[in-house]
Amino acid sequence: MSLGSDVDMGGLALSVKSLSVSFGSTPVLTNLSFDVPAGTALAIVGPNGAGKSVLARALVGTLGHAGSVEWASGTKIGYVPQKLDLERDLPITGRDFLQAKAAVSRASRDEVGRAVARVGLTATSAGRPIGALSGGQFQRLLVACALIGRPTVLLLDEPTAGVDEPGQDTINHTMAQLRETEGMSILFISHDLSVVFRYATNVLCLSRHTTCFGPPRTILTTERLEEVYGTPVGYHVHASPEGSAQSQQPDRAPDDVRP
């Protein structure tokens, strides 16, 4: 999808000001403001019901809101929703699905092959009916679909949900590589705080009671995480590849408060 403002964004991919979303009389997001510099990665974390997926839908314009959401001029978004209402018994293969996206996006067929390779799907898997794909394979297919059309921004709602560990590593590495080599801006919702710590430039923590924004080392502290999740979140200390310096990386959010 293509979005964008004619306003000079001063190097920002996205600027959100005083964003509020309510369902009837129930507020979900209230007066939320943050900026995403172009070419950076923003992780959105928080417990269930904090409004992470609601925020994603508001950002792409599929949900009404108060306040402003301004994307940089020429923005093209590749979006992976948390759940796609697609009949899995449709008589189409994964490759058919991607080629349909390529046709709509006026992308070349070569882009389909590149997208499949980037998410670690084999040609055999892509050639299967979508109903025959495992949950993890189908999720990779959705990420590949988002990559078609040369987006400038990727917005992913739990992109590795249901994906096995090697597949998660492939998707996470792909996101990092796209940001580093192509300057793509990445916004992703995740419950894996170690992934957030490793890959995010900034973190937006949402909860029913507090909101905080900043770099991982500032936001992913034991005190802030306990405030956001309402329960202690422990740390592991991992040695650096050289075996000398050490860094602290948090566990994933506890199961009972996982986003």
Short mmCIF file of C-alpha atoms in Angstrom, two decimals:
data_model
loop_
_atom_site.label_atom_id
_atom_site.label_comp_id
_atom_site.label_asym_id
_atom_site.label_seq_id
_atom_site.Cartn_x
_atom_site.Cartn_y
_atom_site.Cartn_z
CA MET A 1 0.00 0.00 0.00
CA SER A 2 1.20 3.51 -0.79
CA LEU A 3 0.94 6.33 1.72
CA GLY A 4 2.78 9.57 2.33
CA SER A 5 2.60 13.25 3.06
CA ASP A 6 3.88 16.23 1.09
CA VAL A 7 5.13 17.74 4.34
CA ASP A 8 8.91 17.78 4.86
CA MET A 9 9.46 15.02 7.43
CA GLY A 10 13.04 15.99 8.25
CA GLY A 11 14.46 12.49 7.86
CA LEU A 12 11.56 10.71 9.52
CA ALA A 13 9.77 7.71 8.04
CA LEU A 14 6.79 8.21 10.36
CA SER A 15 5.53 10.82 12.82
CA VAL A 16 2.63 10.04 15.16
CA LYS A 17 1.08 12.82 17.23
CA SER A 18 -1.60 12.52 19.92
CA LEU A 19 -2.97 9.26 18.48
CA SER A 20 -6.05 7.93 20.27
CA VAL A 21 -8.24 4.94 19.42
CA SER A 22 -11.42 3.89 21.21
CA PHE A 23 -13.91 1.10 20.70
CA GLY A 24 -17.18 2.66 21.72
CA SER A 25 -16.59 4.21 25.13
CA THR A 26 -13.52 2.05 25.81
CA PRO A 27 -10.17 3.76 25.12
CA VAL A 28 -7.45 1.49 23.75
CA LEU A 29 -4.74 4.02 22.87
CA THR A 30 -4.65 7.49 24.39
CA ASN A 31 -2.60 10.50 23.27
CA LEU A 32 0.26 8.43 21.84
CA SER A 33 3.13 10.30 20.17
CA PHE A 34 6.40 9.01 18.72
CA ASP A 35 8.67 9.36 15.67
CA VAL A 36 10.43 6.73 13.56
CA PRO A 37 13.59 7.95 11.80
CA ALA A 38 13.99 6.59 8.27
CA GLY A 39 16.06 3.42 8.06
CA THR A 40 15.57 2.41 11.70
CA ALA A 41 13.75 -0.48 13.37
CA LEU A 42 10.99 0.13 15.91
CA ALA A 43 9.83 -2.77 18.09
CA ILE A 44 6.38 -2.54 19.67
CA VAL A 45 5.98 -4.61 22.83
CA GLY A 46 3.56 -4.96 25.72
CA PRO A 47 1.07 -7.33 27.36
CA ASN A 48 -2.15 -8.63 25.88
CA GLY A 49 -4.78 -5.95 25.42
CA ALA A 50 -2.26 -3.09 25.35
CA GLY A 51 -3.27 -2.12 21.80
CA LYS A 52 -0.28 -3.27 19.74
CA SER A 53 -2.28 -4.69 16.82
CA VAL A 54 -4.75 -1.81 17.10
CA LEU A 55 -1.81 0.58 16.67
CA ALA A 56 -0.61 -1.31 13.59
CA ARG A 57 -4.05 -1.08 11.99
CA ALA A 58 -4.28 2.63 12.77
CA LEU A 59 -0.85 3.21 11.22
CA VAL A 60 -1.86 1.62 7.91
CA GLY A 61 -5.19 3.44 7.85
CA THR A 62 -7.57 0.52 8.33
CA LEU A 63 -8.82 1.77 11.71
CA GLY A 64 -10.24 5.18 12.56
CA HIS A 65 -8.42 7.30 15.10
CA ALA A 66 -7.97 10.78 16.54
CA GLY A 67 -4.65 12.57 16.20
CA SER A 68 -2.28 12.38 13.23
CA VAL A 69 -0.29 9.67 11.46
CA GLU A 70 2.14 11.14 8.92
CA TRP A 71 4.23 8.93 6.64
CA ALA A 72 7.10 10.29 4.55
CA SER A 73 6.37 11.12 0.93
CA GLY A 74 6.54 8.08 -1.36
CA THR A 75 6.09 5.56 1.45
CA LYS A 76 5.19 2.03 0.31
CA ILE A 77 4.25 -0.31 3.13
CA GLY A 78 4.63 -4.06 3.19
CA TYR A 79 2.22 -5.20 5.91
CA VAL A 80 2.00 -8.58 7.64
CA PRO A 81 -1.10 -8.71 9.88
CA GLN A 82 -1.26 -10.91 12.95
CA LYS A 83 -3.99 -12.95 11.31
CA LEU A 84 -5.10 -13.13 7.69
CA ASP A 85 -8.66 -14.25 7.00
CA LEU A 86 -7.83 -16.36 3.97
CA GLU A 87 -9.60 -19.61 3.13
CA ARG A 88 -6.84 -22.19 3.35
CA ASP A 89 -8.75 -24.60 1.10
CA LEU A 90 -8.57 -22.28 -1.90
CA PRO A 91 -7.12 -24.18 -4.89
CA ILE A 92 -4.03 -21.97 -5.22
CA THR A 93 -0.39 -22.57 -4.46
CA GLY A 94 1.88 -20.34 -2.45
CA ARG A 95 3.55 -19.22 -5.66
CA ASP A 96 0.13 -18.39 -7.20
CA PHE A 97 -0.58 -16.23 -4.14
CA LEU A 98 2.71 -14.36 -4.51
CA GLN A 99 2.33 -13.94 -8.25
CA ALA A 100 -1.10 -12.39 -7.70
CA LYS A 101 0.52 -9.87 -5.33
CA ALA A 102 3.21 -9.20 -7.95
CA ALA A 103 0.56 -8.56 -10.60
CA VAL A 104 -1.31 -6.11 -8.37
CA SER A 105 1.95 -4.37 -7.42
CA ARG A 106 3.20 -4.39 -11.02
CA ALA A 107 6.29 -6.20 -9.79
CA SER A 108 8.40 -8.51 -11.90
CA ARG A 109 8.23 -12.28 -11.55
CA ASP A 110 11.85 -12.16 -10.42
CA GLU A 111 10.70 -10.40 -7.26
CA VAL A 112 8.63 -13.46 -6.36
CA GLY A 113 11.68 -15.69 -6.48
CA ARG A 114 13.76 -13.24 -4.46
CA ALA A 115 11.04 -12.87 -1.80
CA VAL A 116 10.69 -16.65 -1.45
CA ALA A 117 14.45 -17.05 -1.04
CA ARG A 118 14.71 -14.21 1.48
CA VAL A 119 12.29 -15.83 3.94
CA GLY A 120 13.84 -19.28 3.57
CA LEU A 121 10.97 -21.01 1.76
CA THR A 122 12.01 -23.71 -0.67
CA ALA A 123 10.67 -23.75 -4.23
CA THR A 124 8.92 -27.01 -3.37
CA SER A 125 7.11 -25.47 -0.41
CA ALA A 126 6.10 -22.39 -2.43
CA GLY A 127 4.65 -24.70 -5.08
CA ARG A 128 2.32 -26.46 -2.65
CA PRO A 129 -1.35 -25.54 -2.17
CA ILE A 130 -1.61 -22.97 0.63
CA GLY A 131 -3.78 -25.39 2.62
CA ALA A 132 -0.92 -27.91 2.64
CA LEU A 133 1.55 -25.46 4.19
CA SER A 134 2.33 -25.65 7.89
CA GLY A 135 1.50 -22.64 10.04
CA GLY A 136 5.15 -21.60 10.00
CA GLN A 137 5.46 -21.99 6.24
CA PHE A 138 2.30 -19.96 5.70
CA GLN A 139 3.65 -17.21 7.96
CA ARG A 140 6.84 -17.08 5.90
CA LEU A 141 4.69 -16.85 2.80
CA LEU A 142 2.96 -13.77 4.25
CA VAL A 143 6.30 -12.13 4.96
CA ALA A 144 7.42 -12.91 1.39
CA CYS A 145 4.20 -11.35 0.13
CA ALA A 146 4.95 -8.16 2.06
CA LEU A 147 8.37 -7.93 0.40
CA ILE A 148 6.93 -7.88 -3.13
CA GLY A 149 6.54 -4.45 -4.67
CA ARG A 150 9.72 -2.95 -3.19
CA PRO A 151 8.27 -1.46 0.00
CA THR A 152 10.12 1.31 1.82
CA VAL A 153 8.59 0.27 5.15
CA LEU A 154 7.82 -3.15 6.60
CA LEU A 155 5.13 -3.31 9.29
CA LEU A 156 4.93 -6.77 10.81
CA ASP A 157 2.57 -7.96 13.54
CA GLU A 158 4.35 -10.90 15.21
CA PRO A 159 6.03 -12.04 11.97
CA THR A 160 7.60 -15.15 13.50
CA ALA A 161 4.48 -16.48 15.26
CA GLY A 162 4.22 -20.22 14.64
CA VAL A 163 7.57 -20.36 12.84
CA ASP A 164 10.25 -22.83 13.94
CA GLU A 165 13.52 -21.50 15.36
CA PRO A 166 15.56 -21.69 12.13
CA GLY A 167 12.72 -19.92 10.30
CA GLN A 168 12.58 -17.24 13.00
CA ASP A 169 16.31 -16.65 12.61
CA THR A 170 15.91 -16.33 8.83
CA ILE A 171 13.07 -13.80 9.08
CA ASN A 172 14.84 -11.75 11.77
CA HIS A 173 18.08 -11.73 9.78
CA THR A 174 16.18 -10.73 6.63
CA MET A 175 14.61 -7.75 8.42
CA ALA A 176 18.00 -6.62 9.70
CA GLN A 177 19.61 -7.06 6.29
CA LEU A 178 16.89 -5.06 4.52
CA ARG A 179 17.38 -2.21 6.96
CA GLU A 180 21.15 -2.25 6.73
CA THR A 181 21.58 -2.73 2.98
CA GLU A 182 18.48 -1.05 1.54
CA GLY A 183 17.67 1.54 4.21
CA MET A 184 14.23 0.07 4.78
CA SER A 185 12.32 1.20 7.88
CA ILE A 186 11.02 -1.69 10.00
CA LEU A 187 8.18 -1.65 12.54
CA PHE A 188 7.52 -4.97 14.21
CA ILE A 189 5.43 -6.30 17.07
CA SER A 190 7.16 -9.02 19.07
CA HIS A 191 6.96 -10.90 22.35
CA ASP A 192 10.57 -12.11 22.14
CA LEU A 193 12.48 -9.47 24.08
CA SER A 194 15.88 -10.93 23.19
CA VAL A 195 15.05 -10.36 19.51
CA VAL A 196 13.85 -6.84 20.32
CA PHE A 197 17.08 -6.15 22.22
CA ARG A 198 19.19 -7.39 19.32
CA TYR A 199 17.42 -5.92 16.31
CA ALA A 200 15.48 -2.81 17.37
CA THR A 201 16.80 0.72 17.16
CA ASN A 202 14.00 1.94 19.43
CA VAL A 203 11.31 0.25 21.51
CA LEU A 204 7.74 1.39 22.11
CA CYS A 205 6.30 -0.25 25.24
CA LEU A 206 2.53 -0.16 25.53
CA SER A 207 0.47 -1.13 28.57
CA ARG A 208 -2.82 -0.16 30.12
CA HIS A 209 -1.08 2.08 32.62
CA THR A 210 2.11 3.43 31.07
CA THR A 211 3.86 4.03 27.76
CA CYS A 212 7.58 4.44 27.20
CA PHE A 213 9.78 4.93 24.14
CA GLY A 214 13.54 4.82 23.60
CA PRO A 215 16.53 2.61 22.74
CA PRO A 216 16.51 -1.00 24.00
CA ARG A 217 19.18 -0.48 26.65
CA THR A 218 17.11 2.33 28.15
CA ILE A 219 13.66 0.73 27.86
CA LEU A 220 14.33 -2.97 28.43
CA THR A 221 15.38 -2.68 32.04
CA THR A 222 14.05 -4.96 34.75
CA GLU A 223 12.32 -2.04 36.46
CA ARG A 224 10.57 -0.74 33.33
CA LEU A 225 9.56 -4.21 32.19
CA GLU A 226 8.04 -5.04 35.56
CA GLU A 227 6.15 -1.75 35.41
CA VAL A 228 4.84 -2.56 31.91
CA TYR A 229 4.09 -6.27 32.34
CA GLY A 230 3.17 -6.24 36.02
CA THR A 231 5.56 -9.09 36.82
CA PRO A 232 9.34 -9.50 37.00
CA VAL A 233 11.14 -10.28 33.75
CA GLY A 234 14.60 -11.80 34.25
CA TYR A 235 17.83 -11.26 32.40
CA HIS A 236 20.43 -13.53 30.89
CA VAL A 237 24.00 -12.38 30.48
CA HIS A 238 25.59 -13.54 27.23
CA ALA A 239 29.26 -13.36 26.44
CA SER A 240 30.23 -11.47 23.32
CA PRO A 241 31.61 -13.45 20.31
CA GLU A 242 35.13 -12.50 21.47
CA GLY A 243 34.40 -14.01 24.86
CA SER A 244 35.38 -10.90 26.81
CA ALA A 245 32.73 -8.19 26.93
CA GLN A 246 29.28 -9.13 28.15
CA SER A 247 25.86 -7.73 27.49
CA GLN A 248 22.56 -8.19 29.27
CA GLN A 249 19.65 -9.44 27.23
CA PRO A 250 16.14 -9.95 28.62
CA ASP A 251 14.09 -13.12 28.36
CA ARG A 252 10.89 -13.17 26.38
CA ALA A 253 7.86 -11.81 28.15
CA PRO A 254 6.30 -14.25 30.63
CA ASP A 255 3.68 -16.60 29.15
CA ASP A 256 0.78 -15.14 31.10
CA VAL A 257 1.47 -11.61 29.85
CA ARG A 258 2.93 -12.39 26.46
CA PRO A 259 1.86 -9.83 23.82
#
